[in-house]
mmCIF file of C-alpha atoms and ligand atoms in Angstrom:
data_model
loop_
_atom_site.group_PDB
_atom_site.id
_atom_site.type_symbol
_atom_site.label_atom_id
_atom_site.label_comp_id
_atom_site.label_asym_id
_atom_site.label_seq_id
_atom_site.Cartn_x
_atom_site.Cartn_y
_atom_site.Cartn_z
ATOM 1 C CA MET A 1 -0.049 0.078 -0.020
ATOM 2 C CA THR A 2 2.903 2.327 0.608
ATOM 3 C CA ASP A 3 4.101 1.753 -2.599
ATOM 4 C CA GLN A 4 0.865 3.372 -4.005
ATOM 5 C CA ALA A 5 1.057 6.308 -1.838
ATOM 6 C CA VAL A 6 4.925 7.119 -2.743
ATOM 7 C CA SER A 7 3.732 6.862 -6.523
ATOM 8 C CA HIS A 8 0.849 9.104 -6.113
ATOM 9 C CA GLN A 9 3.069 11.733 -4.716
ATOM 10 C CA GLU A 10 5.393 11.044 -7.479
ATOM 11 C CA GLY A 11 3.023 11.412 -9.971
ATOM 12 C CA ALA A 12 1.502 14.340 -8.639
ATOM 13 C CA ALA A 13 4.879 15.949 -8.480
ATOM 14 C CA ALA A 14 5.179 15.188 -12.033
ATOM 15 C CA ALA A 15 1.965 16.876 -13.053
ATOM 16 C CA ALA A 16 2.831 20.140 -11.294
ATOM 17 C CA PRO A 17 4.111 22.886 -13.497
ATOM 18 C CA SER A 18 7.848 23.042 -13.211
ATOM 19 C CA THR A 19 9.018 26.300 -11.792
ATOM 20 C CA ALA A 20 12.800 25.847 -11.702
ATOM 21 C CA GLN A 21 15.388 23.219 -10.982
ATOM 22 C CA PRO A 22 15.387 20.971 -14.108
ATOM 23 C CA ALA A 23 17.817 18.656 -12.446
ATOM 24 C CA SER A 24 14.984 16.350 -11.173
ATOM 25 C CA GLN A 25 13.407 15.375 -14.587
ATOM 26 C CA PRO A 26 10.319 13.354 -14.103
ATOM 27 C CA SER A 27 11.139 9.884 -15.526
ATOM 28 C CA GLY A 28 9.187 7.198 -16.524
ATOM 29 C CA LEU A 29 5.380 6.353 -16.377
ATOM 30 C CA ASP A 30 3.063 7.671 -14.037
ATOM 31 C CA LEU A 31 -0.617 6.622 -13.487
ATOM 32 C CA VAL A 32 -2.148 9.046 -11.405
ATOM 33 C CA GLY A 33 -5.739 8.452 -9.779
ATOM 34 C CA LEU A 34 -6.657 6.595 -13.083
ATOM 35 C CA THR A 35 -10.024 5.741 -13.284
ATOM 36 C CA LYS A 36 -12.509 4.243 -15.994
ATOM 37 C CA VAL A 37 -16.239 4.155 -15.481
ATOM 38 C CA PHE A 38 -18.060 2.726 -18.549
ATOM 39 C CA ALA A 39 -21.446 3.564 -19.889
ATOM 40 C CA GLY A 40 -23.785 1.662 -17.577
ATOM 41 C CA GLY A 41 -21.710 2.182 -14.571
ATOM 42 C CA THR A 42 -19.000 -0.393 -14.580
ATOM 43 C CA VAL A 43 -16.287 0.664 -12.768
ATOM 44 C CA ALA A 44 -13.400 -1.000 -14.560
ATOM 45 C CA VAL A 45 -10.536 0.575 -12.957
ATOM 46 C CA ASP A 46 -10.768 2.827 -9.767
ATOM 47 C CA ASP A 47 -8.356 5.374 -8.725
ATOM 48 C CA VAL A 48 -5.046 3.724 -9.652
ATOM 49 C CA ASN A 49 -1.837 5.130 -8.895
ATOM 50 C CA LEU A 50 1.328 3.692 -9.977
ATOM 51 C CA HIS A 51 4.941 4.692 -11.102
ATOM 52 C CA VAL A 52 6.892 2.365 -13.647
ATOM 53 C CA ASP A 53 10.722 3.328 -14.285
ATOM 54 C CA HIS A 54 12.116 3.099 -17.910
ATOM 55 C CA GLY A 55 13.629 -0.412 -18.270
ATOM 56 C CA GLU A 56 11.233 -2.130 -15.710
ATOM 57 C CA TYR A 57 9.127 -5.149 -16.273
ATOM 58 C CA VAL A 58 5.928 -4.572 -14.493
ATOM 59 C CA VAL A 59 3.308 -7.415 -14.622
ATOM 60 C CA LEU A 60 -0.236 -6.370 -14.182
ATOM 61 C CA LEU A 61 -2.025 -9.401 -12.459
ATOM 62 C CA GLY A 62 -5.467 -10.391 -11.060
ATOM 63 C CA PRO A 63 -8.532 -12.428 -11.649
ATOM 64 C CA SER A 64 -10.592 -12.028 -14.872
ATOM 65 C CA GLY A 65 -12.695 -8.650 -14.925
ATOM 66 C CA CYS A 66 -10.277 -6.905 -12.679
ATOM 67 C CA GLY A 67 -9.450 -4.115 -14.943
ATOM 68 C CA LYS A 68 -6.140 -5.077 -16.234
ATOM 69 C CA THR A 69 -6.843 -4.858 -19.977
ATOM 70 C CA THR A 70 -8.734 -1.731 -19.654
ATOM 71 C CA THR A 71 -5.609 -0.323 -17.649
ATOM 72 C CA LEU A 72 -3.649 -1.168 -20.515
ATOM 73 C CA ARG A 73 -5.851 0.227 -22.986
ATOM 74 C CA MET A 74 -5.817 3.733 -21.261
ATOM 75 C CA ILE A 75 -2.124 3.627 -21.319
ATOM 76 C CA GLY A 76 -2.155 2.637 -24.775
ATOM 77 C CA GLY A 77 -4.754 5.294 -25.847
ATOM 78 C CA HIS A 78 -7.414 2.763 -26.754
ATOM 79 C CA GLU A 79 -9.603 3.916 -23.932
ATOM 80 C CA TYR A 80 -10.004 7.342 -22.293
ATOM 81 C CA PRO A 81 -10.021 7.573 -18.908
ATOM 82 C CA THR A 82 -13.068 8.836 -16.714
ATOM 83 C CA GLU A 83 -10.620 10.594 -14.277
ATOM 84 C CA GLY A 84 -6.968 10.716 -13.753
ATOM 85 C CA ASP A 85 -3.845 11.176 -15.769
ATOM 86 C CA ILE A 86 -1.033 9.255 -17.667
ATOM 87 C CA LEU A 87 2.360 10.964 -17.729
ATOM 88 C CA LEU A 88 5.193 9.744 -19.375
ATOM 89 C CA ASP A 89 8.231 11.709 -18.321
ATOM 90 C CA GLY A 90 6.224 14.530 -16.741
ATOM 91 C CA GLN A 91 4.132 14.671 -20.100
ATOM 92 C CA SER A 92 0.452 13.747 -19.958
ATOM 93 C CA LEU A 93 -0.543 11.100 -22.929
ATOM 94 C CA VAL A 94 -4.244 11.319 -22.479
ATOM 95 C CA ASP A 95 -5.198 13.486 -25.341
ATOM 96 C CA LEU A 96 -2.678 11.694 -27.686
ATOM 97 C CA PRO A 97 -4.305 8.907 -29.963
ATOM 98 C CA PRO A 98 -2.505 5.536 -30.124
ATOM 99 C CA HIS A 99 0.000 5.984 -32.701
ATOM 100 C CA LYS A 100 1.156 9.484 -31.465
ATOM 101 C CA ARG A 101 2.085 7.870 -28.223
ATOM 102 C CA PRO A 102 5.482 6.330 -27.532
ATOM 103 C CA THR A 103 3.972 3.007 -26.126
ATOM 104 C CA THR A 104 3.192 0.047 -28.747
ATOM 105 C CA THR A 105 0.327 -2.481 -27.690
ATOM 106 C CA VAL A 106 0.771 -6.125 -28.243
ATOM 107 C CA PHE A 107 -2.588 -7.651 -28.087
ATOM 108 C CA GLN A 108 -3.567 -11.049 -27.009
ATOM 109 C CA HIS A 109 -3.641 -12.482 -30.235
ATOM 110 C CA PHE A 110 -0.297 -11.743 -32.228
ATOM 111 C CA ALA A 111 -2.361 -11.573 -35.687
ATOM 112 C CA LEU A 112 0.424 -11.957 -38.358
ATOM 113 C CA PHE A 113 -0.869 -11.096 -41.884
ATOM 114 C CA PRO A 114 -0.757 -15.104 -43.093
ATOM 115 C CA HIS A 115 0.051 -14.007 -46.664
ATOM 116 C CA ARG A 116 3.175 -11.765 -46.196
ATOM 117 C CA THR A 117 6.566 -12.488 -45.202
ATOM 118 C CA SER A 118 8.221 -11.866 -41.638
ATOM 119 C CA LEU A 119 9.965 -8.865 -43.429
ATOM 120 C CA GLN A 120 6.673 -7.633 -44.986
ATOM 121 C CA ASN A 121 4.843 -8.201 -41.864
ATOM 122 C CA VAL A 122 7.578 -6.168 -39.575
ATOM 123 C CA GLU A 123 7.584 -3.432 -42.258
ATOM 124 C CA PHE A 124 3.967 -2.920 -41.917
ATOM 125 C CA GLY A 125 4.244 -1.140 -38.637
ATOM 126 C CA LEU A 126 6.669 1.427 -40.390
ATOM 127 C CA LYS A 127 4.583 1.973 -43.444
ATOM 128 C CA MET A 128 1.746 3.116 -41.377
ATOM 129 C CA HIS A 129 4.141 5.891 -40.341
ATOM 130 C CA GLY A 130 5.009 6.943 -43.581
ATOM 131 C CA VAL A 131 8.620 5.603 -43.808
ATOM 132 C CA SER A 132 10.221 5.355 -47.182
ATOM 133 C CA ARG A 133 10.720 1.746 -48.406
ATOM 134 C CA THR A 134 14.326 1.448 -48.384
ATOM 135 C CA GLU A 135 14.659 2.781 -44.935
ATOM 136 C CA ARG A 136 11.557 0.358 -43.888
ATOM 137 C CA ARG A 137 13.565 -2.776 -45.401
ATOM 138 C CA ALA A 138 16.670 -1.755 -43.223
ATOM 139 C CA GLU A 139 14.662 -1.129 -40.210
ATOM 140 C CA ALA A 140 12.548 -4.101 -40.358
ATOM 141 C CA MET A 141 15.733 -6.339 -40.937
ATOM 142 C CA LYS A 142 17.537 -4.781 -37.793
ATOM 143 C CA ALA A 143 14.209 -5.598 -35.669
ATOM 144 C CA LEU A 144 14.128 -9.245 -37.224
ATOM 145 C CA GLU A 145 17.859 -9.621 -36.068
ATOM 146 C CA MET A 146 17.085 -8.295 -32.619
ATOM 147 C CA VAL A 147 14.415 -11.202 -32.236
ATOM 148 C CA GLY A 148 17.052 -13.573 -33.955
ATOM 149 C CA LEU A 149 14.776 -14.334 -37.045
ATOM 150 C CA GLU A 150 16.855 -12.394 -39.778
ATOM 151 C CA THR A 151 17.472 -15.723 -41.818
ATOM 152 C CA LEU A 152 13.782 -16.443 -41.880
ATOM 153 C CA HIS A 153 12.970 -13.076 -43.178
ATOM 154 C CA ASP A 154 11.096 -14.285 -46.247
ATOM 155 C CA ARG A 155 8.979 -16.987 -44.638
ATOM 156 C CA LYS A 156 5.288 -16.751 -44.273
ATOM 157 C CA PRO A 157 3.578 -17.229 -40.805
ATOM 158 C CA GLY A 158 2.291 -20.719 -41.971
ATOM 159 C CA ALA A 159 5.808 -21.657 -42.369
ATOM 160 C CA LEU A 160 7.155 -20.635 -38.782
ATOM 161 C CA SER A 161 6.690 -22.304 -35.416
ATOM 162 C CA GLY A 162 4.339 -20.658 -33.093
ATOM 163 C CA GLY A 163 7.330 -19.293 -31.015
ATOM 164 C CA GLN A 164 8.968 -17.904 -34.183
ATOM 165 C CA GLN A 165 5.576 -16.206 -35.127
ATOM 166 C CA GLN A 166 5.413 -14.638 -31.672
ATOM 167 C CA ARG A 167 8.975 -13.261 -32.328
ATOM 168 C CA VAL A 168 7.932 -11.714 -35.683
ATOM 169 C CA ALA A 169 4.980 -9.902 -33.926
ATOM 170 C CA LEU A 170 7.472 -8.680 -31.313
ATOM 171 C CA ALA A 171 9.944 -7.310 -34.161
ATOM 172 C CA ARG A 172 6.861 -5.778 -35.739
ATOM 173 C CA VAL A 173 6.237 -3.665 -32.397
ATOM 174 C CA LEU A 174 9.990 -3.045 -31.902
ATOM 175 C CA VAL A 175 10.431 -1.699 -35.455
ATOM 176 C CA THR A 176 8.519 1.393 -34.499
ATOM 177 C CA LYS A 177 10.854 2.161 -31.429
ATOM 178 C CA PRO A 178 8.574 2.358 -28.441
ATOM 179 C CA GLN A 179 9.501 3.850 -25.102
ATOM 180 C CA ALA A 180 7.231 1.148 -23.642
ATOM 181 C CA LEU A 181 5.648 -1.996 -24.682
ATOM 182 C CA LEU A 182 2.226 -2.962 -23.598
ATOM 183 C CA LEU A 183 1.328 -6.603 -23.483
ATOM 184 C CA ASP A 184 -2.041 -8.300 -22.964
ATOM 185 C CA GLU A 185 -1.682 -11.839 -22.128
ATOM 186 C CA PRO A 186 1.047 -12.105 -24.701
ATOM 187 C CA LEU A 187 1.533 -16.134 -23.843
ATOM 188 C CA GLY A 188 -2.019 -16.953 -23.428
ATOM 189 C CA ASP A 189 -2.696 -18.836 -26.417
ATOM 190 C CA LEU A 190 0.413 -20.862 -26.572
ATOM 191 C CA ASP A 191 0.917 -24.490 -25.481
ATOM 192 C CA ARG A 192 2.655 -24.858 -22.001
ATOM 193 C CA LEU A 193 6.197 -25.688 -22.971
ATOM 194 C CA LEU A 194 6.188 -22.678 -25.762
ATOM 195 C CA GLN A 195 4.608 -20.818 -22.916
ATOM 196 C CA LEU A 196 7.634 -21.654 -20.574
ATOM 197 C CA ARG A 197 10.272 -20.912 -23.324
ATOM 198 C CA MET A 198 8.688 -17.615 -24.394
ATOM 199 C CA ARG A 199 8.837 -16.255 -20.772
ATOM 200 C CA VAL A 200 12.709 -16.661 -20.811
ATOM 201 C CA GLU A 201 13.006 -15.471 -24.384
ATOM 202 C CA LEU A 202 10.698 -12.203 -23.626
ATOM 203 C CA ARG A 203 12.330 -11.239 -20.443
ATOM 204 C CA GLU A 204 15.805 -11.974 -22.042
ATOM 205 C CA LEU A 205 14.582 -9.657 -24.859
ATOM 206 C CA GLN A 206 13.183 -7.057 -22.449
ATOM 207 C CA ARG A 207 16.624 -6.954 -20.775
ATOM 208 C CA GLN A 208 18.828 -6.562 -23.952
ATOM 209 C CA LEU A 209 16.649 -3.807 -24.965
ATOM 210 C CA GLY A 210 16.153 -2.193 -21.553
ATOM 211 C CA LEU A 211 12.496 -1.013 -22.448
ATOM 212 C CA MET A 212 9.720 -0.724 -20.170
ATOM 213 C CA PHE A 213 7.652 -3.276 -20.592
ATOM 214 C CA ILE A 214 3.962 -3.645 -19.021
ATOM 215 C CA HIS A 215 2.428 -7.077 -19.232
ATOM 216 C CA VAL A 216 -0.968 -8.280 -18.344
ATOM 217 C CA THR A 217 -1.743 -11.698 -17.146
ATOM 218 C CA HIS A 218 -3.816 -13.758 -14.636
ATOM 219 C CA ASN A 219 -1.277 -16.312 -14.423
ATOM 220 C CA GLN A 220 0.250 -16.271 -11.038
ATOM 221 C CA GLU A 221 3.599 -18.316 -11.851
ATOM 222 C CA GLU A 222 3.956 -16.377 -15.311
ATOM 223 C CA ALA A 223 3.990 -13.072 -13.079
ATOM 224 C CA LEU A 224 6.215 -14.488 -10.549
ATOM 225 C CA SER A 225 8.919 -15.727 -13.028
ATOM 226 C CA MET A 226 8.942 -12.560 -15.174
ATOM 227 C CA ALA A 227 8.261 -9.425 -13.374
ATOM 228 C CA ASP A 228 10.483 -6.851 -11.805
ATOM 229 C CA ARG A 229 7.440 -5.794 -9.785
ATOM 230 C CA ILE A 230 3.996 -7.281 -9.638
ATOM 231 C CA VAL A 231 0.948 -5.041 -9.399
ATOM 232 C CA VAL A 232 -2.132 -7.047 -7.905
ATOM 233 C CA MET A 233 -5.328 -5.886 -8.938
ATOM 234 C CA ASN A 234 -8.993 -6.977 -7.713
ATOM 235 C CA ASP A 235 -12.069 -5.495 -8.219
ATOM 236 C CA ALA A 236 -10.511 -2.243 -10.442
ATOM 237 C CA ARG A 237 -8.229 -1.695 -7.440
ATOM 238 C CA ILE A 238 -4.711 -2.168 -6.769
ATOM 239 C CA GLN A 239 -4.088 -4.600 -3.879
ATOM 240 C CA GLN A 240 -0.477 -4.429 -3.754
ATOM 241 C CA VAL A 241 2.535 -3.480 -5.573
ATOM 242 C CA ALA A 242 5.779 -5.417 -4.647
ATOM 243 C CA ASP A 243 8.717 -7.493 -6.322
ATOM 244 C CA PRO A 244 7.807 -11.429 -6.878
ATOM 245 C CA LEU A 245 9.405 -12.708 -3.734
ATOM 246 C CA THR A 246 7.509 -10.160 -1.504
ATOM 247 C CA ILE A 247 4.133 -11.009 -3.243
ATOM 248 C CA ALA A 248 4.624 -14.667 -2.827
ATOM 249 C CA THR A 249 5.824 -14.715 0.961
ATOM 250 C CA LYS A 250 4.314 -11.448 2.315
ATOM 251 C CA PRO A 251 0.886 -10.982 0.995
ATOM 252 C CA ALA A 252 -0.510 -7.723 2.421
ATOM 253 C CA THR A 253 -4.335 -8.424 2.065
ATOM 254 C CA GLU A 254 -6.319 -11.552 1.909
ATOM 255 C CA VAL A 255 -7.327 -11.178 -1.604
ATOM 256 C CA VAL A 256 -3.552 -11.348 -2.635
ATOM 257 C CA ALA A 257 -3.250 -14.334 0.020
ATOM 258 C CA ARG A 258 -6.107 -16.234 -1.655
ATOM 259 C CA PHE A 259 -5.432 -15.143 -5.479
ATOM 260 C CA MET A 260 -1.550 -16.176 -5.111
ATOM 261 C CA GLY A 261 -2.709 -19.501 -3.877
ATOM 262 C CA ASP A 262 -1.524 -22.036 -1.537
ATOM 263 C CA ASN A 263 -1.651 -19.972 1.431
ATOM 264 C CA ASN A 264 -3.304 -21.190 4.519
ATOM 265 C CA ILE A 265 -5.724 -18.508 5.708
ATOM 266 C CA VAL A 266 -6.515 -18.498 9.592
ATOM 267 C CA ARG A 267 -8.968 -15.981 10.892
ATOM 268 C CA GLY A 268 -9.062 -16.038 14.655
ATOM 269 C CA LYS A 269 -8.456 -13.669 17.577
ATOM 270 C CA VAL A 270 -5.326 -12.186 18.947
ATOM 271 C CA THR A 271 -4.790 -13.834 22.168
ATOM 272 C CA GLN A 272 -1.499 -12.239 23.153
ATOM 273 C CA ARG A 273 0.507 -9.426 22.161
ATOM 274 C CA ASP A 274 4.296 -8.633 23.025
ATOM 275 C CA GLY A 275 5.617 -5.623 21.280
ATOM 276 C CA ASP A 276 5.414 -6.355 17.441
ATOM 277 C CA ARG A 277 4.754 -10.002 18.216
ATOM 278 C CA LEU A 278 1.180 -11.409 18.249
ATOM 279 C CA VAL A 279 -0.321 -14.826 18.658
ATOM 280 C CA VAL A 280 -3.256 -15.302 16.778
ATOM 281 C CA GLU A 281 -5.665 -18.213 17.635
ATOM 282 C CA ASP A 282 -8.829 -19.697 15.923
ATOM 283 C CA GLU A 283 -11.397 -21.779 17.556
ATOM 284 C CA GLN A 284 -9.986 -25.122 15.522
ATOM 285 C CA HIS A 285 -6.718 -25.309 17.487
ATOM 286 C CA VAL A 286 -4.337 -23.445 15.085
ATOM 287 C CA LYS A 287 -2.292 -21.161 17.142
ATOM 288 C CA ALA A 288 0.262 -18.995 15.347
ATOM 289 C CA SER A 289 2.780 -16.403 16.414
ATOM 290 C CA VAL A 290 3.397 -13.694 14.189
ATOM 291 C CA HIS A 291 5.826 -10.796 13.652
ATOM 292 C CA ALA A 292 4.016 -7.796 12.724
ATOM 293 C CA PRO A 293 5.581 -4.473 12.935
ATOM 294 C CA GLY A 294 3.318 -1.507 13.020
ATOM 295 C CA ALA A 295 0.078 -3.796 13.618
ATOM 296 C CA ARG A 296 -2.545 -1.986 15.606
ATOM 297 C CA HIS A 297 -4.036 -5.097 17.079
ATOM 298 C CA ALA A 298 -5.021 -5.475 20.705
ATOM 299 C CA VAL A 299 -5.482 -8.658 22.759
ATOM 300 C CA GLY A 300 -9.268 -9.820 21.696
ATOM 301 C CA ASP A 301 -9.310 -8.312 18.380
ATOM 302 C CA PRO A 302 -10.033 -10.273 15.211
ATOM 303 C CA GLY A 303 -6.761 -11.207 13.430
ATOM 304 C CA MET A 304 -6.062 -12.940 10.078
ATOM 305 C CA ILE A 305 -2.905 -14.804 9.078
ATOM 306 C CA ALA A 306 -1.718 -16.316 6.129
ATOM 307 C CA ILE A 307 0.719 -19.238 6.438
ATOM 308 C CA ARG A 308 2.219 -20.387 3.167
ATOM 309 C CA ALA A 309 1.674 -24.026 2.474
ATOM 310 C CA ALA A 310 5.509 -24.459 1.310
ATOM 311 C CA ALA A 311 6.644 -23.445 4.505
ATOM 312 C CA VAL A 312 4.617 -25.914 6.477
ATOM 313 C CA THR A 313 6.402 -29.149 7.483
ATOM 314 C CA VAL A 314 5.047 -32.506 8.414
ATOM 315 C CA ASP A 315 6.845 -33.477 11.524
ATOM 316 C CA ALA A 316 7.550 -37.128 13.346
ATOM 317 C CA ASP A 317 4.288 -38.285 14.423
ATOM 318 C CA GLY A 318 2.918 -37.499 17.975
ATOM 319 C CA SER A 319 0.595 -35.219 19.695
ATOM 320 C CA THR A 320 1.201 -31.723 20.484
ATOM 321 C CA ALA A 321 -2.338 -30.459 20.863
ATOM 322 C CA GLY A 322 -2.468 -26.526 21.672
ATOM 323 C CA GLU A 323 1.289 -25.855 20.922
ATOM 324 C CA LEU A 324 2.586 -22.713 19.110
ATOM 325 C CA ASN A 325 3.177 -22.761 15.435
ATOM 326 C CA SER A 326 1.762 -26.534 15.094
ATOM 327 C CA ALA A 327 -1.244 -28.286 14.326
ATOM 328 C CA GLU A 328 -2.786 -31.976 14.472
ATOM 329 C CA CYS A 329 -4.371 -32.637 11.490
ATOM 330 C CA GLU A 330 -5.949 -35.442 9.742
ATOM 331 C CA ILE A 331 -4.718 -36.194 6.199
ATOM 332 C CA VAL A 332 -7.570 -35.969 3.596
ATOM 333 C CA PHE A 333 -5.748 -36.400 0.306
ATOM 334 C CA VAL A 334 -1.970 -37.143 -0.461
ATOM 335 C CA GLU A 335 -1.500 -35.435 -3.767
ATOM 336 C CA PHE A 336 1.648 -36.164 -6.098
ATOM 337 C CA LEU A 337 2.576 -33.406 -8.542
ATOM 338 C CA GLY A 338 5.756 -34.812 -9.940
ATOM 339 C CA ASP A 339 8.381 -32.607 -8.034
ATOM 340 C CA LEU A 340 6.285 -31.710 -5.008
ATOM 341 C CA VAL A 341 3.366 -33.348 -2.808
ATOM 342 C CA LYS A 342 0.255 -31.297 -1.956
ATOM 343 C CA LEU A 343 -1.094 -32.497 1.282
ATOM 344 C CA HIS A 344 -4.780 -31.614 1.866
ATOM 345 C CA LEU A 345 -5.370 -31.744 5.724
ATOM 346 C CA VAL A 346 -7.986 -30.774 8.008
ATOM 347 C CA ALA A 347 -7.141 -29.208 11.486
ATOM 348 C CA GLY A 348 -10.232 -29.139 13.553
ATOM 349 C CA GLY A 349 -12.700 -27.873 11.146
ATOM 350 C CA GLU A 350 -10.262 -25.865 9.102
ATOM 351 C CA ARG A 351 -9.104 -27.063 5.614
ATOM 352 C CA MET A 352 -4.900 -26.607 5.555
ATOM 353 C CA LEU A 353 -2.350 -27.302 2.730
ATOM 354 C CA ALA A 354 1.050 -28.351 3.215
ATOM 355 C CA LYS A 355 3.352 -28.501 0.239
ATOM 356 C CA VAL A 356 6.378 -30.872 0.724
ATOM 357 C CA GLY A 357 9.131 -32.395 -1.574
ATOM 358 C CA ALA A 358 8.595 -35.247 -3.672
ATOM 359 C CA GLU A 359 11.050 -37.330 -1.618
ATOM 360 C CA GLU A 360 8.306 -37.241 1.254
ATOM 361 C CA TYR A 361 5.788 -39.115 -1.252
ATOM 362 C CA PRO A 362 7.033 -42.653 -0.212
ATOM 363 C CA ARG A 363 6.436 -42.090 3.522
ATOM 364 C CA LEU A 364 2.954 -40.274 2.940
ATOM 365 C CA ARG A 365 1.511 -42.289 0.243
ATOM 366 C CA GLY A 366 -1.601 -43.859 1.351
ATOM 367 C CA ARG A 367 -1.898 -42.417 4.521
ATOM 368 C CA GLU A 368 -5.384 -40.690 4.152
ATOM 369 C CA GLY A 369 -7.339 -40.791 7.386
ATOM 370 C CA GLU A 370 -4.361 -40.913 9.516
ATOM 371 C CA ARG A 371 -3.462 -37.967 11.967
ATOM 372 C CA ILE A 372 -0.132 -36.115 11.595
ATOM 373 C CA ARG A 373 1.466 -33.214 13.115
ATOM 374 C CA ILE A 374 2.642 -30.250 11.003
ATOM 375 C CA SER A 375 4.674 -27.092 11.907
ATOM 376 C CA TRP A 376 5.949 -23.885 10.631
ATOM 377 C CA ARG A 377 8.140 -21.092 11.475
ATOM 378 C CA GLU A 378 7.092 -17.756 12.910
ATOM 379 C CA GLU A 379 8.981 -15.854 10.127
ATOM 380 C CA ASP A 380 6.554 -17.825 7.557
ATOM 381 C CA VAL A 381 3.772 -16.309 9.124
ATOM 382 C CA GLN A 382 2.002 -13.062 7.529
ATOM 383 C CA LEU A 383 -0.649 -10.709 9.154
ATOM 384 C CA LEU A 384 -3.294 -9.743 6.743
ATOM 385 C CA ASP A 385 -5.151 -6.617 6.549
ATOM 386 C CA SER A 386 -8.802 -7.563 6.625
HETATM 387 N N1 ATP B 401 -16.267 -1.591 -23.313
HETATM 388 C C1 ATP B 401 -16.779 -1.925 -22.119
HETATM 389 N N2 ATP B 401 -17.988 -1.630 -21.828
HETATM 390 C C2 ATP B 401 -18.537 -2.070 -20.602
HETATM 391 N N3 ATP B 401 -18.083 -2.550 -19.750
HETATM 392 C C3 ATP B 401 -16.474 -2.960 -19.865
HETATM 393 C C4 ATP B 401 -16.004 -2.686 -21.354
HETATM 394 N N4 ATP B 401 -14.822 -2.914 -21.494
HETATM 395 C C5 ATP B 401 -14.577 -3.925 -20.027
HETATM 396 N N5 ATP B 401 -15.608 -3.768 -19.274
HETATM 397 C C6 ATP B 401 -15.907 -4.041 -17.835
HETATM 398 O O1 ATP B 401 -14.853 -3.834 -17.168
HETATM 399 C C7 ATP B 401 -14.411 -4.480 -16.161
HETATM 400 C C8 ATP B 401 -12.543 -4.850 -16.529
HETATM 401 O O2 ATP B 401 -12.734 -5.632 -17.784
HETATM 402 P P1 ATP B 401 -11.225 -5.762 -18.201
HETATM 403 O O3 ATP B 401 -11.422 -6.248 -19.635
HETATM 404 O O4 ATP B 401 -10.382 -4.473 -18.029
HETATM 405 O O5 ATP B 401 -10.830 -6.912 -17.291
HETATM 406 P P2 ATP B 401 -9.459 -7.827 -17.293
HETATM 407 O O6 ATP B 401 -8.838 -7.860 -15.870
HETATM 408 O O7 ATP B 401 -8.523 -7.613 -18.460
HETATM 409 O O8 ATP B 401 -10.174 -9.335 -17.479
HETATM 410 P P3 ATP B 401 -9.548 -10.711 -18.232
HETATM 411 O O9 ATP B 401 -8.643 -11.516 -17.353
HETATM 412 O O10 ATP B 401 -10.832 -11.454 -18.443
HETATM 413 O O11 ATP B 401 -8.948 -10.346 -19.457
HETATM 414 C C9 ATP B 401 -15.310 -5.937 -16.452
HETATM 415 O O12 ATP B 401 -16.306 -5.968 -15.493
HETATM 416 C C10 ATP B 401 -15.662 -5.657 -17.797
HETATM 417 O O13 ATP B 401 -16.923 -6.387 -18.052
HETATM 418 MG MG1 MG B 402 -8.078 -8.798 -20.164
#
């Protein structure tokens, strides 16, 4: 949440007329109070404040309908904001049409012209900008080189693999030398193996080019693997902005903890407080301590915590009812996933999940219905904003 507040400040400062001191030129993209209400009253984007640096790879992540595409369309100029501003290096973009903006959008379907060669497909973007034929050729070849496809310049899309087609599509947008690339679910249509390869390729390409990429997805893993920073959206608003490790291990809100998956969310009461350390207990015998600097909770207040499934360990058998940071559970289902095992458990009436390494599978296989003890470390417990 602090990130947003800071961004808002920066955005506001960028918007103010500069009186002196050219030393601190605003740099990067600022969304300031960006809001979109569609005819009919749907609030698709609600007061979004965000700063993105040049060269940064930012992923907008969230469930279907949360406003990701609408945000991207406003940045690209395909949708006009109801309120707020979009600034690039301090200059407002909102009144510029898409082709006058220093941004280029890559839509969900990479849509190449099937009857044109790679080179002709790439040239097309420049034709729209009125660049001469010779210059177009040279620029398009350079762009194909950037994506490693110069030798395939005279192939038509039908004679290229899915990944190669995607690279042609990328070359087609890169050739216009945008300052920011806007990508809406760019890997959405690809089969899984190609998706995994394109993640790495896209990220490598972005690093080489040093360009700002804003990438929209509803795929958590894709966001974690690719982003410098993830913006988690829900219901038209930003929930949390942070680097992937923080999003994965320190979700700020219940929505983020649930959306990122595999978090055990326990709603209970604060039963002890000792400085920044709280103990939260539910009625089902889950009792966890959490280090939460700045928490305003007092003893007796409701408290909600998240315990990452991957941080839960399965202990040697034995009863430890009521012990801190451990719980006695019944095994509901042992789910083997190749490189890990998901243990579906129930503690009291509460469903819990533990993710352990595949090497544990022989020990756990077929033990549904049995009782085991699980535990976790205090540092893997996160207090959530409710
Ligand atoms: N042109 C439109 N007119 C009216 N409502 C719209 C329009 N475009 C989008 N919406 C609504 O705005 C909300 C946000 O839509 P948006 O397309 O931005 O979501 P999204 O996060 O990209 O979802 P998805 O992951 O499904 O692509 C949704 O409730 C959607 O129905
Ligand atoms: Mg969308």
